[in-house]
Amino acid sequence: MGGVVRQLVLVGAGLAAAATTAEPQAVEGRAAERHLPPLTTTTGPEEGAPIGGHFEEYVLALEFQPAWSQGDCASNVTKHLNGSRAARGLSIHGLWPNFDSTHEYSWPQFCKNASLDYTACTGAAPPSYCAISATTRAEMDTAWSTNYPEYVWSDLASHEWAKHGSCAGFDDQLAYFRAVDERVAPKLAGAGAALVASSVGANVSYASLRAAFLEDSDGKDVALGCEGCNLSDVWFKVDSVTFAPVDYGGESTCAKCADVHVIDFAAEGCK
């Protein structure tokens, strides 16, 4: 899979010069190698960029599925959660291109490339290319079902590809998702994920939880998301070229909690 990672780094270095839309304007002081293929995106209910550009960061997002499943007990994801790795550990939410603070907007989304227009994926009848392919689905069904059930038993994979993958410089879905998997793997094997897994069914202090994830990000800021005081999400930021950690700089909704609860799905179930 090293070739996949190399592809991601080379795209971040501006490899795909064949795109036909106008070149984006450089941000003052920003190195030329950070330019990506020109992007044309659509604005929406979130802060998606409405103009072409390049990005400097990725958001690497993890989720804790037992918290995500609360209030969605009849879903296919929830029905397949018991016995999976995701029932007792963190799993992938996504890897998202992100702008740094020099931009007016926060991220690109639903991008156009030389052949496909992913802005069409926001409509009531999206084109077939907005969904993941049969090849991608077959690999996810075998390799991702235990670790990342949200990708197998819901439409999250298609959403992530159309909204974020379309802006990451990949024409090939499978290469994008393999790169996501490879970049997430070290975080899932890190101190933060280990503390979450060992704390299932218990409370852990917010300070201890944050310290563990800071260890996984070389001391750079991370954000921890909670529903109430139940852990639900962890967000990192990394440089789009080097993948070195950078400060997240966003709100940790868990910060309001002295102690954070890690749901034991087998014992506590779904409510």
mmCIF file of N, CA, C and O in Angstrom, residues 78-147:
data_model
loop_
_atom_site.group_PDB
_atom_site.id
_atom_site.type_symbol
_atom_site.label_atom_id
_atom_site.label_comp_id
_atom_site.label_asym_id
_atom_site.label_seq_id
_atom_site.Cartn_x
_atom_site.Cartn_y
_atom_site.Cartn_z
ATOM 1 N N THR A 78 -26.030 -0.269 13.473
ATOM 2 C CA THR A 78 -26.241 -0.666 14.858
ATOM 3 C C THR A 78 -26.508 -2.164 14.969
ATOM 4 O O THR A 78 -26.002 -2.836 15.879
ATOM 5 N N LYS A 79 -27.265 -2.705 14.040
ATOM 6 C CA LYS A 79 -27.584 -4.137 14.068
ATOM 7 C C LYS A 79 -26.338 -5.008 13.920
ATOM 8 O O LYS A 79 -26.307 -6.146 14.399
ATOM 9 N N HIS A 80 -25.308 -4.477 13.254
ATOM 10 C CA HIS A 80 -24.094 -5.261 13.014
ATOM 11 C C HIS A 80 -22.946 -4.852 13.939
ATOM 12 O O HIS A 80 -21.811 -5.286 13.735
ATOM 13 N N LEU A 81 -23.245 -4.049 14.952
ATOM 14 C CA LEU A 81 -22.169 -3.525 15.787
ATOM 15 C C LEU A 81 -21.667 -4.542 16.806
ATOM 16 O O LEU A 81 -20.452 -4.674 17.014
ATOM 17 N N ASN A 82 -22.555 -5.261 17.454
ATOM 18 C CA ASN A 82 -22.121 -6.234 18.463
ATOM 19 C C ASN A 82 -21.162 -7.253 17.860
ATOM 20 O O ASN A 82 -21.407 -7.802 16.783
ATOM 21 N N GLY A 83 -20.069 -7.483 18.546
ATOM 22 C CA GLY A 83 -19.075 -8.441 18.081
ATOM 23 C C GLY A 83 -18.041 -7.868 17.146
ATOM 24 O O GLY A 83 -17.056 -8.543 16.816
ATOM 25 N N SER A 84 -18.223 -6.635 16.709
ATOM 26 C CA SER A 84 -17.246 -6.008 15.819
ATOM 27 C C SER A 84 -16.179 -5.289 16.641
ATOM 28 O O SER A 84 -16.392 -4.959 17.811
ATOM 29 N N ARG A 85 -15.057 -5.038 16.017
ATOM 30 C CA ARG A 85 -14.006 -4.263 16.683
ATOM 31 C C ARG A 85 -14.502 -2.871 17.043
ATOM 32 O O ARG A 85 -14.130 -2.305 18.069
ATOM 33 N N ALA A 86 -15.355 -2.317 16.183
ATOM 34 C CA ALA A 86 -15.843 -0.954 16.388
ATOM 35 C C ALA A 86 -16.734 -0.826 17.613
ATOM 36 O O ALA A 86 -16.974 0.285 18.082
ATOM 37 N N ALA A 87 -17.223 -1.942 18.145
ATOM 38 C CA ALA A 87 -18.051 -1.879 19.352
ATOM 39 C C ALA A 87 -17.228 -1.498 20.579
ATOM 40 O O ALA A 87 -17.778 -1.013 21.565
ATOM 41 N N ARG A 88 -15.918 -1.716 20.493
ATOM 42 C CA ARG A 88 -15.065 -1.458 21.654
ATOM 43 C C ARG A 88 -13.835 -0.624 21.300
ATOM 44 O O ARG A 88 -12.869 -0.586 22.064
ATOM 45 N N GLY A 89 -13.879 0.035 20.154
ATOM 46 C CA GLY A 89 -12.726 0.837 19.767
ATOM 47 C C GLY A 89 -13.101 1.877 18.731
ATOM 48 O O GLY A 89 -14.188 1.855 18.149
ATOM 49 N N LEU A 90 -12.202 2.796 18.494
ATOM 50 C CA LEU A 90 -12.424 3.853 17.518
ATOM 51 C C LEU A 90 -12.389 3.295 16.098
ATOM 52 O O LEU A 90 -11.744 2.281 15.828
ATOM 53 N N SER A 91 -13.072 3.968 15.202
ATOM 54 C CA SER A 91 -13.045 3.608 13.791
ATOM 55 C C SER A 91 -12.980 4.868 12.943
ATOM 56 O O SER A 91 -12.982 5.987 13.451
ATOM 57 N N ILE A 92 -12.921 4.683 11.626
ATOM 58 C CA ILE A 92 -12.740 5.802 10.703
ATOM 59 C C ILE A 92 -14.037 6.574 10.513
ATOM 60 O O ILE A 92 -15.089 5.996 10.285
ATOM 61 N N HIS A 93 -13.931 7.898 10.585
ATOM 62 C CA HIS A 93 -14.967 8.746 10.019
ATOM 63 C C HIS A 93 -14.514 9.220 8.635
ATOM 64 O O HIS A 93 -15.182 8.977 7.649
ATOM 65 N N GLY A 94 -13.342 9.866 8.552
ATOM 66 C CA GLY A 94 -12.891 10.269 7.225
ATOM 67 C C GLY A 94 -11.583 11.020 7.248
ATOM 68 O O GLY A 94 -11.020 11.338 8.294
ATOM 69 N N LEU A 95 -11.078 11.287 6.034
ATOM 70 C CA LEU A 95 -9.881 12.104 5.804
ATOM 71 C C LEU A 95 -10.304 13.200 4.840
ATOM 72 O O LEU A 95 -10.612 12.922 3.683
ATOM 73 N N TRP A 96 -10.292 14.448 5.300
ATOM 74 C CA TRP A 96 -10.937 15.541 4.570
ATOM 75 C C TRP A 96 -9.946 16.645 4.231
ATOM 76 O O TRP A 96 -9.278 17.194 5.116
ATOM 77 N N PRO A 97 -9.844 17.029 2.959
ATOM 78 C CA PRO A 97 -9.073 18.225 2.626
ATOM 79 C C PRO A 97 -9.599 19.424 3.409
ATOM 80 O O PRO A 97 -10.818 19.573 3.598
ATOM 81 N N ASN A 98 -8.688 20.275 3.850
ATOM 82 C CA ASN A 98 -9.070 21.389 4.714
ATOM 83 C C ASN A 98 -8.183 22.592 4.430
ATOM 84 O O ASN A 98 -6.986 22.454 4.194
ATOM 85 N N PHE A 99 -8.779 23.778 4.439
ATOM 86 C CA PHE A 99 -8.015 25.007 4.267
ATOM 87 C C PHE A 99 -7.467 25.477 5.617
ATOM 88 O O PHE A 99 -8.096 25.273 6.652
ATOM 89 N N ASP A 100 -6.322 26.154 5.594
ATOM 90 C CA ASP A 100 -5.837 26.768 6.826
ATOM 91 C C ASP A 100 -6.506 28.129 7.016
ATOM 92 O O ASP A 100 -7.380 28.535 6.238
ATOM 93 N N SER A 101 -6.085 28.854 8.042
ATOM 94 C CA SER A 101 -6.797 30.063 8.437
ATOM 95 C C SER A 101 -6.583 31.233 7.488
ATOM 96 O O SER A 101 -7.195 32.297 7.668
ATOM 97 N N THR A 102 -5.736 31.080 6.452
ATOM 98 C CA THR A 102 -5.545 32.159 5.490
ATOM 99 C C THR A 102 -6.698 32.243 4.488
ATOM 100 O O THR A 102 -6.784 33.199 3.727
ATOM 101 N N HIS A 103 -7.585 31.263 4.484
ATOM 102 C CA HIS A 103 -8.696 31.224 3.543
ATOM 103 C C HIS A 103 -9.975 31.743 4.184
ATOM 104 O O HIS A 103 -10.167 31.677 5.391
ATOM 105 N N GLU A 104 -10.869 32.222 3.333
ATOM 106 C CA GLU A 104 -12.170 32.684 3.811
ATOM 107 C C GLU A 104 -13.046 31.510 4.223
ATOM 108 O O GLU A 104 -13.853 31.611 5.143
ATOM 109 N N TYR A 105 -12.892 30.376 3.519
ATOM 110 C CA TYR A 105 -13.719 29.203 3.766
ATOM 111 C C TYR A 105 -12.915 28.126 4.479
ATOM 112 O O TYR A 105 -11.691 28.153 4.489
ATOM 113 N N SER A 106 -13.603 27.149 5.031
ATOM 114 C CA SER A 106 -12.944 26.146 5.859
ATOM 115 C C SER A 106 -12.447 24.937 5.075
ATOM 116 O O SER A 106 -11.432 24.361 5.419
ATOM 117 N N TRP A 107 -13.181 24.524 4.036
ATOM 118 C CA TRP A 107 -12.773 23.321 3.314
ATOM 119 C C TRP A 107 -13.377 23.320 1.910
ATOM 120 O O TRP A 107 -14.400 23.966 1.663
ATOM 121 N N PRO A 108 -12.791 22.562 0.983
ATOM 122 C CA PRO A 108 -13.440 22.322 -0.306
ATOM 123 C C PRO A 108 -14.376 21.124 -0.205
ATOM 124 O O PRO A 108 -14.151 20.221 0.592
ATOM 125 N N GLN A 109 -15.411 21.119 -1.014
ATOM 126 C CA GLN A 109 -16.350 19.995 -0.989
ATOM 127 C C GLN A 109 -17.030 19.857 -2.343
ATOM 128 O O GLN A 109 -17.182 20.820 -3.071
ATOM 129 N N PHE A 110 -17.424 18.618 -2.680
ATOM 130 C CA PHE A 110 -18.146 18.321 -3.913
ATOM 131 C C PHE A 110 -17.481 19.006 -5.106
ATOM 132 O O PHE A 110 -18.043 19.910 -5.720
ATOM 133 N N CYS A 111 -16.270 18.559 -5.426
ATOM 134 C CA CYS A 111 -15.443 19.251 -6.403
ATOM 135 C C CYS A 111 -15.678 18.768 -7.826
ATOM 136 O O CYS A 111 -16.195 17.681 -8.060
ATOM 137 N N LYS A 112 -15.265 19.589 -8.776
ATOM 138 C CA LYS A 112 -15.240 19.228 -10.195
ATOM 139 C C LYS A 112 -13.822 18.837 -10.563
ATOM 140 O O LYS A 112 -12.855 19.410 -10.068
ATOM 141 N N ASN A 113 -13.691 17.865 -11.457
ATOM 142 C CA ASN A 113 -12.399 17.600 -12.063
ATOM 143 C C ASN A 113 -12.576 17.627 -13.572
ATOM 144 O O ASN A 113 -13.610 18.077 -14.077
ATOM 145 N N ALA A 114 -11.564 17.167 -14.302
ATOM 146 C CA ALA A 114 -11.600 17.303 -15.754
ATOM 147 C C ALA A 114 -12.764 16.563 -16.389
ATOM 148 O O ALA A 114 -13.230 16.933 -17.472
ATOM 149 N N SER A 115 -13.265 15.505 -15.747
ATOM 150 C CA SER A 115 -14.293 14.690 -16.387
ATOM 151 C C SER A 115 -15.603 14.584 -15.613
ATOM 152 O O SER A 115 -16.643 14.303 -16.214
ATOM 153 N N LEU A 116 -15.590 14.812 -14.303
ATOM 154 C CA LEU A 116 -16.784 14.597 -13.493
ATOM 155 C C LEU A 116 -17.086 15.816 -12.635
ATOM 156 O O LEU A 116 -16.172 16.456 -12.107
ATOM 157 N N ASP A 117 -18.357 16.089 -12.464
ATOM 158 C CA ASP A 117 -18.821 17.230 -11.675
ATOM 159 C C ASP A 117 -19.541 16.712 -10.434
ATOM 160 O O ASP A 117 -20.691 16.290 -10.495
ATOM 161 N N TYR A 118 -18.848 16.757 -9.294
ATOM 162 C CA TYR A 118 -19.430 16.219 -8.069
ATOM 163 C C TYR A 118 -20.380 17.196 -7.388
ATOM 164 O O TYR A 118 -21.013 16.840 -6.398
ATOM 165 N N THR A 119 -20.511 18.420 -7.927
ATOM 166 C CA THR A 119 -21.553 19.297 -7.395
ATOM 167 C C THR A 119 -22.926 18.697 -7.650
ATOM 168 O O THR A 119 -23.879 18.972 -6.921
ATOM 169 N N ALA A 120 -23.026 17.830 -8.673
ATOM 170 C CA ALA A 120 -24.299 17.184 -8.987
ATOM 171 C C ALA A 120 -24.720 16.189 -7.912
ATOM 172 O O ALA A 120 -25.881 15.769 -7.866
ATOM 173 N N CYS A 121 -23.795 15.803 -7.053
ATOM 174 C CA CYS A 121 -24.093 14.810 -6.017
ATOM 175 C C CYS A 121 -24.959 15.378 -4.904
ATOM 176 O O CYS A 121 -25.437 14.624 -4.040
ATOM 177 N N THR A 122 -25.155 16.683 -4.886
ATOM 178 C CA THR A 122 -25.975 17.303 -3.841
ATOM 179 C C THR A 122 -27.443 17.358 -4.228
ATOM 180 O O THR A 122 -28.272 17.764 -3.425
ATOM 181 N N GLY A 123 -27.774 16.951 -5.458
ATOM 182 C CA GLY A 123 -29.142 17.033 -5.932
ATOM 183 C C GLY A 123 -30.001 15.857 -5.494
ATOM 184 O O GLY A 123 -29.531 14.897 -4.871
ATOM 185 N N ALA A 124 -31.267 15.910 -5.869
ATOM 186 C CA ALA A 124 -32.216 14.870 -5.473
ATOM 187 C C ALA A 124 -31.968 13.556 -6.198
ATOM 188 O O ALA A 124 -32.299 12.485 -5.683
ATOM 189 N N ALA A 125 -31.419 13.616 -7.411
ATOM 190 C CA ALA A 125 -31.143 12.404 -8.182
ATOM 191 C C ALA A 125 -29.676 12.424 -8.629
ATOM 192 O O ALA A 125 -29.368 12.718 -9.785
ATOM 193 N N PRO A 126 -28.756 12.110 -7.729
ATOM 194 C CA PRO A 126 -27.328 12.216 -8.051
ATOM 195 C C PRO A 126 -26.914 11.192 -9.099
ATOM 196 O O PRO A 126 -27.472 10.083 -9.150
ATOM 197 N N PRO A 127 -25.922 11.520 -9.929
ATOM 198 C CA PRO A 127 -25.413 10.560 -10.917
ATOM 199 C C PRO A 127 -24.797 9.345 -10.242
ATOM 200 O O PRO A 127 -24.423 9.384 -9.061
ATOM 201 N N SER A 128 -24.657 8.277 -11.003
ATOM 202 C CA SER A 128 -24.163 7.018 -10.442
ATOM 203 C C SER A 128 -22.735 7.138 -9.920
ATOM 204 O O SER A 128 -22.357 6.423 -8.983
ATOM 205 N N TYR A 129 -21.929 8.035 -10.511
ATOM 206 C CA TYR A 129 -20.535 8.142 -10.070
ATOM 207 C C TYR A 129 -20.405 8.746 -8.673
ATOM 208 O O TYR A 129 -19.324 8.738 -8.089
ATOM 209 N N CYS A 130 -21.497 9.264 -8.118
ATOM 210 C CA CYS A 130 -21.449 9.780 -6.745
ATOM 211 C C CYS A 130 -21.346 8.646 -5.728
ATOM 212 O O CYS A 130 -20.896 8.863 -4.591
ATOM 213 N N ALA A 131 -21.784 7.459 -6.098
ATOM 214 C CA ALA A 131 -21.734 6.299 -5.203
ATOM 215 C C ALA A 131 -20.435 5.539 -5.403
ATOM 216 O O ALA A 131 -19.762 5.680 -6.432
ATOM 217 N N ILE A 132 -20.059 4.750 -4.414
ATOM 218 C CA ILE A 132 -18.847 3.953 -4.565
ATOM 219 C C ILE A 132 -19.092 2.824 -5.568
ATOM 220 O O ILE A 132 -20.212 2.361 -5.735
ATOM 221 N N SER A 133 -18.028 2.403 -6.215
ATOM 222 C CA SER A 133 -18.122 1.389 -7.255
ATOM 223 C C SER A 133 -18.270 -0.005 -6.649
ATOM 224 O O SER A 133 -18.041 -0.226 -5.455
ATOM 225 N N ALA A 134 -18.625 -0.957 -7.507
ATOM 226 C CA ALA A 134 -18.741 -2.352 -7.067
ATOM 227 C C ALA A 134 -17.400 -2.888 -6.583
ATOM 228 O O ALA A 134 -17.333 -3.664 -5.617
ATOM 229 N N THR A 135 -16.315 -2.451 -7.218
ATOM 230 C CA THR A 135 -14.972 -2.884 -6.808
ATOM 231 C C THR A 135 -14.639 -2.374 -5.411
ATOM 232 O O THR A 135 -14.125 -3.109 -4.562
ATOM 233 N N THR A 136 -14.941 -1.099 -5.176
ATOM 234 C CA THR A 136 -14.694 -0.519 -3.857
ATOM 235 C C THR A 136 -15.574 -1.198 -2.802
ATOM 236 O O THR A 136 -15.108 -1.534 -1.711
ATOM 237 N N ARG A 137 -16.832 -1.408 -3.137
ATOM 238 C CA ARG A 137 -17.748 -2.055 -2.195
ATOM 239 C C ARG A 137 -17.275 -3.457 -1.835
ATOM 240 O O ARG A 137 -17.319 -3.866 -0.670
ATOM 241 N N ALA A 138 -16.789 -4.206 -2.828
ATOM 242 C CA ALA A 138 -16.341 -5.577 -2.568
ATOM 243 C C ALA A 138 -15.176 -5.590 -1.593
ATOM 244 O O ALA A 138 -15.119 -6.440 -0.687
ATOM 245 N N GLU A 139 -14.235 -4.655 -1.721
ATOM 246 C CA GLU A 139 -13.108 -4.618 -0.795
ATOM 247 C C GLU A 139 -13.565 -4.207 0.597
ATOM 248 O O GLU A 139 -13.118 -4.766 1.600
ATOM 249 N N MET A 140 -14.455 -3.225 0.673
ATOM 250 C CA MET A 140 -14.950 -2.796 1.984
ATOM 251 C C MET A 140 -15.717 -3.910 2.680
ATOM 252 O O MET A 140 -15.599 -4.090 3.899
ATOM 253 N N ASP A 141 -16.501 -4.655 1.923
ATOM 254 C CA ASP A 141 -17.288 -5.727 2.524
ATOM 255 C C ASP A 141 -16.413 -6.793 3.176
ATOM 256 O O ASP A 141 -16.824 -7.447 4.142
ATOM 257 N N THR A 142 -15.202 -6.974 2.654
ATOM 258 C CA THR A 142 -14.321 -8.005 3.212
ATOM 259 C C THR A 142 -13.328 -7.431 4.223
ATOM 260 O O THR A 142 -13.082 -8.032 5.263
ATOM 261 N N ALA A 143 -12.769 -6.268 3.922
ATOM 262 C CA ALA A 143 -11.673 -5.744 4.740
ATOM 263 C C ALA A 143 -12.118 -4.748 5.804
ATOM 264 O O ALA A 143 -11.400 -4.526 6.769
ATOM 265 N N TRP A 144 -13.299 -4.137 5.650
ATOM 266 C CA TRP A 144 -13.703 -3.048 6.528
ATOM 267 C C TRP A 144 -14.891 -3.389 7.423
ATOM 268 O O TRP A 144 -15.251 -2.606 8.289
ATOM 269 N N SER A 145 -15.518 -4.527 7.227
ATOM 270 C CA SER A 145 -16.796 -4.780 7.892
ATOM 271 C C SER A 145 -16.691 -4.846 9.407
ATOM 272 O O SER A 145 -17.584 -4.397 10.126
ATOM 273 N N THR A 146 -15.602 -5.405 9.921
ATOM 274 C CA THR A 146 -15.439 -5.522 11.376
ATOM 275 C C THR A 146 -14.913 -4.238 11.994
ATOM 276 O O THR A 146 -15.368 -3.822 13.063
ATOM 277 N N ASN A 147 -13.982 -3.595 11.312
ATOM 278 C CA ASN A 147 -13.347 -2.409 11.878
ATOM 279 C C ASN A 147 -14.143 -1.130 11.661
ATOM 280 O O ASN A 147 -14.156 -0.250 12.516
#
